[in-house]
Amino acid sequence: MPQLDYDVIIIGSGPAGSTTARFAANAGLRVLLVDKRQELGAPIQCSGAISRHALEQVGIVPDAEFIHEAIYGFAIYDESGNRTVHDYRQLKADEYGVEAGKKPLGYVVDRRRFDRYLMTRAERAGVDVWLKTEGLGYTPHPDGHCTVRLQRYNEIKDLTARIVVGADGLQSQVGKWAGLQTHIKITELAGCLQFIVDGVETEGLLEIITGHRWAPGGYAWVFPKGHGYAEIGLGVVATMTDEPARDHLHRFISESFFADRFKNSRILEVQGGGVPLAAPLRTQFADNMILVGDAARHVNPITGGGLHTAVAGGKIAANFLVGHIGDKLPLTDGALKAYQDLWLAELGNKMWKLYDIKTDIFHNMNIPERDDQLYATMSDYFSPTSEFKKI
Amino acid sequence: MSKQQPVLFSIGWNACINCGACVAICPQEAGFVSPFDTIAVDRPCDIACLLCEQICPVDTIRHEVVATDSVRPVSAGIR
Ligand SMILES: Cc1cc2nc3c(=O)[nH]c(=O)nc-3n(C[C@H](O)[C@H](O)[C@H](O)COP(=O)(O)OP(=O)(O)OC[C@H]3O[C@@H](n4cnc5c(N)ncnc54)[C@H](O)[C@@H]3O)c2cc1C
Ligand code: SF4
């Protein structure tokens, strides 16, 4: 084999890509990480809630550089405003709290700063990072390596590598390059809109509001955003409503049981995105290629959360590649199935289970019953006794 | 493949929040995207499922049907 430019080329420097890159470089692989953006994380398409456990698992120390606010628990609401609260400051008072020696349960992070921070950590581990560089395609070769076509600013570059990692998010094109079935059903993608607002008080909890009336097919949320700001958002499934998310968000703000709480809110930022409430991709690998993060649909199908699964999946992908390349094993699609099997064992099988729970709820066409089920499931999911606490 | 007529999308850029939901739902082959990370607006879509219009959180995607024989690039649409 000719001398290759890199062992691994990673397309996309979101949490999944930069975490894969950092662990791979730490183990001695030569890694190039590219992202088409000029500022990572921007425009923001995420609310930024992540558990402390998820950060620690991938060796990231919570840092003021990217944290908006610490979180201590959850409040889940039904359609009329009744709520279940899991405040870990009360549930496990010796462990969680603001006092010295106690810790938060999680954080709301600023995705612009968080993604940059993770990228910087990768760079310091020896990864080459190119911003303003878009992945355009790749070609596997018979001798076992591949060529990756990139556009850096206006210049086309063809680089050789052993493997390309598609960490290019929900709009992933890398999987499509290899002809993988990546299409997501319209019934399983929530269209989301969120406002960062001033003038809404929060209490260190992530608030989740269920109910078809406010967010058909999804849910609404109120998250603390630091500096006294909050975020109000919701996601809806298009087949369950004739209106866009924007109309639902407007109605939630002005007509819900929170109308009074929100009446002095002033909008500081407008953000949105698509959240898959879907199963992981059935095939997340092809010749000289694996997918990780949103690109592989490594997203919690009940909460839509994908940060924990992106960084955890990145670590799994890197560890796999380090072992696989170290042992000089082939990088054909058959051999890369081992990556997916590893991922399923460590994370994916739990996500499939969550997907089944979610599907059961949304297959119920009786709206009041479904609302009750969703409220009960969400309330249970965030409780300290939930079997799914760790994802 | 659907029997729909090809359509050309246009996006109201003032309302677009660059969220990428339209690209995420799009069943087209790789590369059916605009330089602004939305679905393509410079060439017709022959699938015409219109899922992108349904998913858009700010309802800012429109389309017009194009005759199959006049399939030619049109400059990026400002409505
Ligand atoms: C409204 C909303 C709220 C959310 N809230 C939460 C939350 O509170 N908690 C949570 O855990 N999750 C949340 N999520 C989900 C979370 O944002 C995603 O799961 C997470 O960003 C996935 O990370 P990733 O690294 O896989 O992909 P991304 O973060 O999408 O990163 C992909 C990167 O790839 C780059 N890229 C794409 N294509 C190319 C290309 N061809 N060439 C080069 N670069 C490319 C992009 O520029 C981007 O930087 C939310 C999502 C949305 C839409
Ligand atoms: S879904 Fe709508 S708001 Fe989002 S990028 Fe596409 S056109 Fe813009």
XYZ file of C-alpha atoms and ligand atoms in Angstrom:
531
model
C 0.000 0.000 0.000
C 1.335 3.495 -0.759
C 2.114 5.867 2.121
C -1.306 7.264 3.042
C -2.024 10.871 3.963
C -3.932 9.798 7.106
C -5.160 6.697 8.876
C -8.578 8.223 9.514
C -10.399 11.162 7.932
C -13.430 12.327 9.890
C -16.143 14.368 8.183
C -17.832 16.705 10.665
C -16.510 18.176 13.909
C -19.629 18.005 16.058
C -19.432 16.184 19.401
C -19.321 12.774 17.666
C -16.539 13.624 15.197
C -14.245 15.468 17.592
C -14.582 12.778 20.265
C -13.790 10.028 17.744
C -10.803 12.081 16.592
C -9.456 12.720 20.093
C -9.520 9.080 21.191
C -8.098 7.855 17.885
C -5.193 10.333 17.991
C -4.513 9.607 21.659
C -3.918 5.992 20.662
C -1.492 7.023 17.944
C -3.581 7.069 14.757
C -2.990 9.876 12.266
C -6.290 11.726 12.062
C -7.691 14.543 9.938
C -10.925 16.146 11.187
C -12.761 18.454 8.784
C -15.822 20.655 9.141
C -17.456 22.846 6.557
C -18.444 25.499 9.059
C -16.536 28.653 9.915
C -17.690 28.550 13.533
C -18.469 25.147 14.990
C -21.908 24.750 16.494
C -23.308 27.810 14.720
C -26.059 28.402 13.831
C -27.123 26.520 16.943
C -29.444 23.576 16.290
C -29.516 22.178 19.819
C -30.686 22.908 23.366
C -27.439 21.700 24.880
C -28.568 19.507 27.771
C -26.015 16.850 28.694
C -25.408 14.828 31.853
C -22.232 15.198 33.881
C -21.813 11.450 33.644
C -21.738 11.673 29.826
C -18.911 14.232 29.934
C -16.891 12.318 32.509
C -17.250 9.094 30.549
C -15.325 10.651 27.665
C -12.772 12.453 29.792
C -14.178 15.967 29.514
C -13.984 18.050 32.679
C -16.951 20.436 32.962
C -15.532 23.863 32.118
C -16.944 27.372 32.406
C -15.860 27.946 28.810
C -18.860 26.002 27.496
C -21.350 25.755 30.375
C -24.424 27.966 30.406
C -25.899 26.582 33.602
C -25.787 23.576 35.927
C -28.816 21.280 36.145
C -30.059 19.415 39.208
C -33.106 17.546 37.980
C -36.250 17.404 35.894
C -39.865 18.518 35.978
C -42.255 16.702 33.660
C -45.673 18.245 32.988
C -48.878 16.855 31.598
C -51.030 18.871 29.205
C -52.805 20.797 31.984
C -49.746 21.604 34.059
C -49.697 18.859 36.691
C -46.117 17.916 37.246
C -43.733 15.216 38.434
C -40.488 16.604 39.818
C -37.236 14.679 40.181
C -35.005 17.178 41.947
C -31.779 15.368 42.752
C -30.892 18.099 45.273
C -33.667 16.542 47.381
C -33.573 12.942 46.169
C -29.838 12.509 46.775
C -29.040 15.508 48.915
C -25.606 14.285 49.981
C -24.441 13.981 46.360
C -26.144 16.700 44.310
C -26.259 20.407 44.997
C -24.438 23.709 44.770
C -22.593 23.362 48.068
C -18.907 22.457 48.201
C -18.331 18.736 47.722
C -21.627 18.292 45.873
C -22.114 18.102 42.140
C -24.645 18.981 39.462
C -26.520 16.244 37.639
C -25.785 17.799 34.275
C -25.389 20.999 32.336
C -26.876 23.119 29.626
C -23.971 23.876 27.317
C -23.440 26.487 24.628
C -22.992 24.387 21.502
C -20.761 27.009 19.865
C -18.314 26.857 22.764
C -18.808 23.159 23.490
C -18.057 22.047 19.934
C -15.029 24.338 19.789
C -13.802 23.037 23.146
C -14.078 19.412 22.031
C -12.347 20.239 18.755
C -9.521 21.977 20.623
C -9.082 18.911 22.835
C -8.786 16.792 19.698
C -6.282 19.181 18.174
C -4.150 19.087 21.330
C -4.204 15.284 21.113
C -2.532 15.569 17.721
C -5.470 15.699 15.310
C -5.161 17.938 12.236
C -8.321 20.073 12.034
C -9.444 21.903 8.911
C -12.424 24.232 9.120
C -14.160 25.603 6.006
C -13.546 22.154 4.536
C -16.420 20.180 3.107
C -16.395 16.459 2.431
C -17.550 15.858 -1.142
C -17.198 12.098 -1.583
C -14.971 9.060 -1.239
C -13.797 6.111 -3.323
C -12.702 2.755 -1.858
C -9.792 1.093 -3.693
C -9.111 -2.626 -4.235
C -5.859 -2.511 -2.252
C -7.847 -1.631 0.876
C -7.458 2.135 1.255
C -9.715 4.949 0.067
C -9.527 8.428 -1.410
C -11.554 11.201 0.206
C -12.447 14.270 -1.810
C -12.504 17.496 0.184
C -13.018 21.132 -0.674
C -10.922 23.364 1.579
C -12.041 26.952 0.963
C -12.122 26.856 -2.852
C -9.495 24.202 -3.370
C -10.319 20.563 -4.165
C -8.072 18.049 -2.392
C -7.999 14.278 -2.824
C -6.467 12.652 0.240
C -5.793 9.008 0.913
C -6.730 7.246 4.149
C -7.547 3.854 5.537
C -11.049 4.813 6.529
C -13.496 7.717 6.481
C -15.772 8.378 9.461
C -19.089 10.061 8.692
C -19.825 12.279 11.705
C -21.711 14.787 9.601
C -24.877 15.019 11.630
C -28.517 14.488 10.818
C -28.188 15.903 7.292
C -25.517 13.281 6.689
C -24.362 12.831 3.132
C -21.515 10.403 3.891
C -23.886 7.456 4.345
C -25.538 8.384 1.049
C -22.131 8.410 -0.663
C -21.919 4.689 0.097
C -25.521 4.063 -0.886
C -26.673 3.268 2.655
C -30.367 3.453 3.498
C -30.352 6.629 5.578
C -33.804 7.942 4.834
C -35.859 8.895 7.864
C -39.651 8.680 7.986
C -41.613 11.914 8.227
C -43.484 10.377 11.189
C -40.163 10.039 13.034
C -38.549 13.429 12.548
C -39.707 16.253 14.808
C -39.445 19.764 13.411
C -38.192 21.925 16.282
C -38.106 25.621 17.046
C -36.702 27.282 20.149
C -36.315 30.791 21.504
C -33.680 31.942 23.963
C -35.589 34.407 26.117
C -35.087 36.927 28.855
C -37.686 37.411 31.568
C -38.543 33.764 32.353
C -37.474 32.305 35.685
C -36.132 28.785 36.007
C -35.147 26.619 38.974
C -32.156 24.527 37.891
C -34.419 21.891 36.339
C -34.979 20.737 32.776
C -38.718 21.136 32.235
C -40.474 18.850 29.764
C -44.073 19.563 28.789
C -46.033 16.733 27.206
C -49.474 16.819 25.603
C -50.783 16.646 22.047
C -52.351 20.063 22.460
C -48.959 21.785 22.794
C -46.616 19.600 20.777
C -48.282 16.876 18.684
C -45.860 13.985 18.199
C -43.158 15.563 20.374
C -42.946 17.693 23.483
C -42.212 21.244 24.600
C -39.403 22.280 26.940
C -38.147 25.095 29.152
C -34.428 24.948 29.935
C -32.293 27.304 32.047
C -29.706 29.054 29.854
C -27.569 30.914 32.391
C -27.343 34.680 33.014
C -31.036 34.594 33.960
C -32.039 33.508 30.465
C -34.195 30.539 29.536
C -34.972 28.578 26.435
C -38.521 27.772 25.346
C -38.879 25.268 22.543
C -40.878 22.454 21.073
C -40.824 19.790 18.414
C -43.787 18.513 16.393
C -44.288 15.679 13.940
C -45.650 17.028 10.664
C -48.121 14.213 10.088
C -49.849 14.987 13.392
C -50.551 18.649 12.666
C -51.333 21.002 9.797
C -49.288 23.791 11.317
C -45.563 24.436 11.430
C -43.653 24.287 14.724
C -43.617 28.085 14.841
C -47.403 28.310 15.242
C -47.347 25.671 17.967
C -44.580 27.461 19.829
C -46.469 30.711 19.637
C -49.578 29.013 21.022
C -47.612 27.290 23.779
C -46.150 30.614 24.879
C -49.375 32.588 24.790
C -52.099 30.042 25.676
C -50.625 27.275 27.819
C -50.681 27.044 31.613
C -47.368 28.905 31.406
C -48.878 31.946 29.641
C -48.537 34.001 32.792
C -44.968 32.871 33.442
C -44.010 33.739 29.850
C -45.882 37.003 29.533
C -42.802 39.210 29.960
C -40.505 37.018 27.872
C -38.395 38.754 25.266
C -36.783 36.755 22.475
C -32.974 36.950 22.263
C -32.236 34.184 19.759
C -34.202 31.984 17.349
C -32.952 28.449 16.677
C -34.292 25.199 15.339
C -33.566 21.857 13.825
C -34.768 18.358 13.169
C -34.798 15.770 15.942
C -35.103 12.118 14.968
C -37.398 10.171 17.282
C -36.292 7.141 15.363
C -34.328 3.925 15.503
C -30.582 3.818 14.836
C -29.591 3.122 11.214
C -29.733 -0.590 10.506
C -26.436 -0.420 8.631
C -23.845 2.062 9.856
C -20.838 0.877 7.837
C -19.682 0.290 4.246
C -16.321 -0.350 2.577
C -13.749 1.936 4.271
C -16.505 3.853 6.075
C -18.335 3.963 9.385
C -20.936 6.396 10.696
C -21.195 7.868 14.177
C -23.484 10.298 16.020
C -26.585 11.761 14.366
C -25.274 10.512 11.009
C -25.853 6.956 12.273
C -28.951 8.178 14.085
C -27.401 7.530 17.468
C -30.152 9.524 19.130
C -32.337 8.695 22.100
C -35.755 8.037 20.470
C -37.705 9.122 23.553
C -35.968 12.355 24.510
C -34.372 13.218 21.159
C -31.131 13.759 23.084
C -28.075 13.008 20.993
C -25.118 14.610 22.789
C -24.428 11.801 25.228
C -24.842 9.195 22.505
C -22.643 11.220 20.118
C -19.677 11.428 22.489
C -20.136 7.896 23.858
C -20.460 6.580 20.301
C -17.361 8.540 19.270
C -15.333 6.825 21.947
C -16.658 3.411 20.900
C -15.851 4.150 17.229
C -12.318 5.304 18.057
C -11.560 2.319 20.270
C -12.830 0.027 17.548
C -10.688 1.690 14.867
C -7.583 1.660 17.035
C -7.898 -2.087 17.623
C -8.980 -2.891 14.093
C -6.296 -0.849 12.316
C -3.691 -1.906 14.889
C -4.419 -5.542 14.119
C -4.197 -4.753 10.372
C -7.672 -6.177 9.801
C -9.423 -5.434 6.490
C -11.663 -2.373 6.181
C -14.224 -3.894 3.853
C -17.851 -3.597 4.818
C -18.056 -7.191 6.042
C -15.206 -6.637 8.467
C -16.629 -3.332 9.702
C -19.826 -4.965 10.858
C -17.838 -5.630 14.037
C -18.031 -1.876 14.731
C -21.798 -1.894 14.639
C -21.957 -5.036 16.783
C -19.739 -3.390 19.373
C -21.855 -0.266 19.326
C -25.069 -2.279 19.693
C -23.680 -4.160 22.658
C -22.444 -1.049 24.449
C -25.229 1.396 23.597
C -27.422 0.524 20.652
C -29.498 -2.313 22.040
C -30.767 0.012 24.785
C -31.716 2.541 22.124
C -33.666 -0.077 20.192
C -35.552 -0.861 23.387
C -36.386 2.822 23.852
C -37.493 2.958 20.240
C -39.957 0.122 20.863
C -41.380 1.942 23.897
C -41.703 5.152 21.916
C -43.340 3.370 18.970
C -45.916 1.758 21.241
C -46.915 5.171 22.580
C -47.250 6.879 19.221
C -49.126 3.989 17.632
C -51.964 4.637 20.044
C -54.468 6.745 18.101
C -56.486 7.627 21.198
C -55.044 11.031 22.014
C -55.921 11.314 25.742
C -54.607 7.796 26.328
C -51.447 8.540 24.376
C -50.925 11.757 26.327
C -51.190 9.802 29.583
C -48.710 7.208 28.319
C -46.187 9.827 27.215
C -46.444 11.709 30.500
C -45.999 8.498 32.489
C -43.089 7.324 30.342
C -41.258 10.659 30.490
C -41.842 10.905 34.243
C -40.457 7.426 34.695
C -37.575 7.917 32.284
C -36.047 10.740 34.331
C -36.658 9.169 37.724
C -33.682 7.960 39.773
C -34.965 4.389 39.475
C -35.219 4.372 35.678
C -33.449 1.470 34.026
C -32.379 3.842 31.246
C -30.654 6.361 33.470
C -27.329 5.939 31.752
C -28.241 6.909 28.190
C -40.457 6.606 -7.906
C -43.499 8.832 -7.572
C -45.515 9.921 -10.560
C -45.430 13.507 -9.357
C -44.340 16.222 -11.738
C -40.903 17.655 -10.972
C -40.931 20.763 -8.820
C -38.534 23.601 -8.233
C -38.277 24.717 -4.602
C -37.854 28.274 -3.449
C -37.005 29.335 0.084
C -37.981 32.533 1.838
C -34.516 33.259 3.137
C -35.631 35.885 5.624
C -37.615 33.306 7.556
C -35.176 30.395 7.139
C -33.262 29.657 10.364
C -30.715 27.320 8.714
C -31.894 24.421 10.803
C -31.253 21.751 8.183
C -34.473 19.846 8.880
C -35.377 19.963 5.170
C -32.090 18.274 4.213
C -32.513 15.700 6.984
C -35.904 14.569 5.652
C -34.978 14.734 1.945
C -34.933 11.335 0.183
C -32.905 12.667 -2.770
C -29.454 11.341 -3.509
C -26.379 12.925 -1.919
C -25.765 16.539 -2.872
C -29.325 17.839 -3.303
C -28.436 20.795 -1.105
C -27.962 24.537 -1.462
C -24.871 26.454 -0.365
C -26.931 27.556 2.659
C -27.465 23.990 3.950
C -31.052 23.802 2.793
C -32.514 21.610 0.063
C -31.418 22.606 -3.447
C -33.228 25.524 -5.062
C -31.296 25.691 -8.351
C -32.558 22.478 -9.980
C -35.843 20.612 -10.062
C -36.694 17.770 -7.733
C -38.187 14.800 -9.562
C -39.404 13.039 -6.430
C -41.628 15.915 -5.321
C -42.637 14.271 -2.038
C -42.732 17.765 -0.479
C -41.688 16.384 2.918
C -39.289 19.313 3.280
C -42.221 21.720 3.154
C -44.002 19.720 5.835
C -41.058 19.549 8.219
C -39.887 23.179 7.944
C -40.467 24.670 11.418
C -41.019 28.142 10.002
C -42.987 27.111 6.897
C -40.716 28.911 4.462
C -40.389 26.434 1.580
C -42.557 26.785 -1.543
C -42.493 25.042 -4.898
C -43.668 25.408 -8.438
C -44.285 22.578 -10.841
C -41.879 22.610 -13.761
C -42.619 21.032 -17.120
C -40.398 17.989 -17.569
C -38.937 19.273 -20.850
C -37.919 22.614 -19.391
C -35.581 21.064 -16.844
C -32.926 23.703 -16.681
C -31.129 25.353 -13.803
C -32.691 28.502 -12.440
C -30.749 30.923 -10.293
C -31.224 30.508 -6.539
C -34.736 31.647 -5.739
C -35.468 34.790 -3.782
C -39.189 35.038 -3.408
C -33.670 21.775 18.459
C -32.763 20.691 18.955
C -32.522 20.560 20.309
C -31.677 19.550 20.773
N -31.450 19.484 22.110
C -30.635 18.525 22.601
C -30.340 18.467 23.986
O -30.781 19.317 24.779
N -29.548 17.462 24.455
C -29.017 16.535 23.605
O -28.332 15.625 24.084
N -29.249 16.581 22.269
C -30.040 17.555 21.749
N -30.267 17.617 20.398
C -29.607 16.636 19.520
C -28.143 17.005 19.299
O -28.048 18.333 18.857
C -27.503 16.104 18.248
O -27.808 14.765 18.530
C -25.984 16.279 18.212
O -25.646 17.552 17.731
C -25.327 15.217 17.337
O -23.957 15.447 17.255
P -23.133 15.015 15.981
O -21.709 15.277 16.294
O -23.533 13.646 15.575
O -23.651 15.939 14.789
P -23.665 17.538 14.631
O -23.594 18.202 15.930
O -24.811 17.826 13.748
O -22.311 17.846 13.857
C -22.133 17.551 12.515
C -21.020 18.428 11.986
O -20.696 17.986 10.662
C -20.481 19.102 9.842
N -20.702 18.654 8.474
C -21.859 18.212 7.932
N -21.673 17.842 6.663
C -20.370 18.057 6.386
C -19.560 17.872 5.218
N -20.056 17.356 4.091
N -18.264 18.221 5.281
C -17.725 18.733 6.428
N -18.445 18.927 7.549
C -19.752 18.585 7.526
C -21.446 20.124 10.347
O -21.002 21.425 9.991
C -21.413 19.879 11.850
O -20.439 20.681 12.490
C -31.096 18.638 19.884
C -31.324 18.773 18.514
C -32.141 19.792 18.046
C -32.378 19.922 16.579
S -36.342 23.431 7.128
Fe -36.973 25.558 6.660
S -35.911 26.812 8.212
Fe -34.902 24.798 8.238
S -33.152 25.051 6.791
Fe -34.871 24.193 5.586
S -35.902 26.028 4.732
Fe -34.575 26.791 6.389
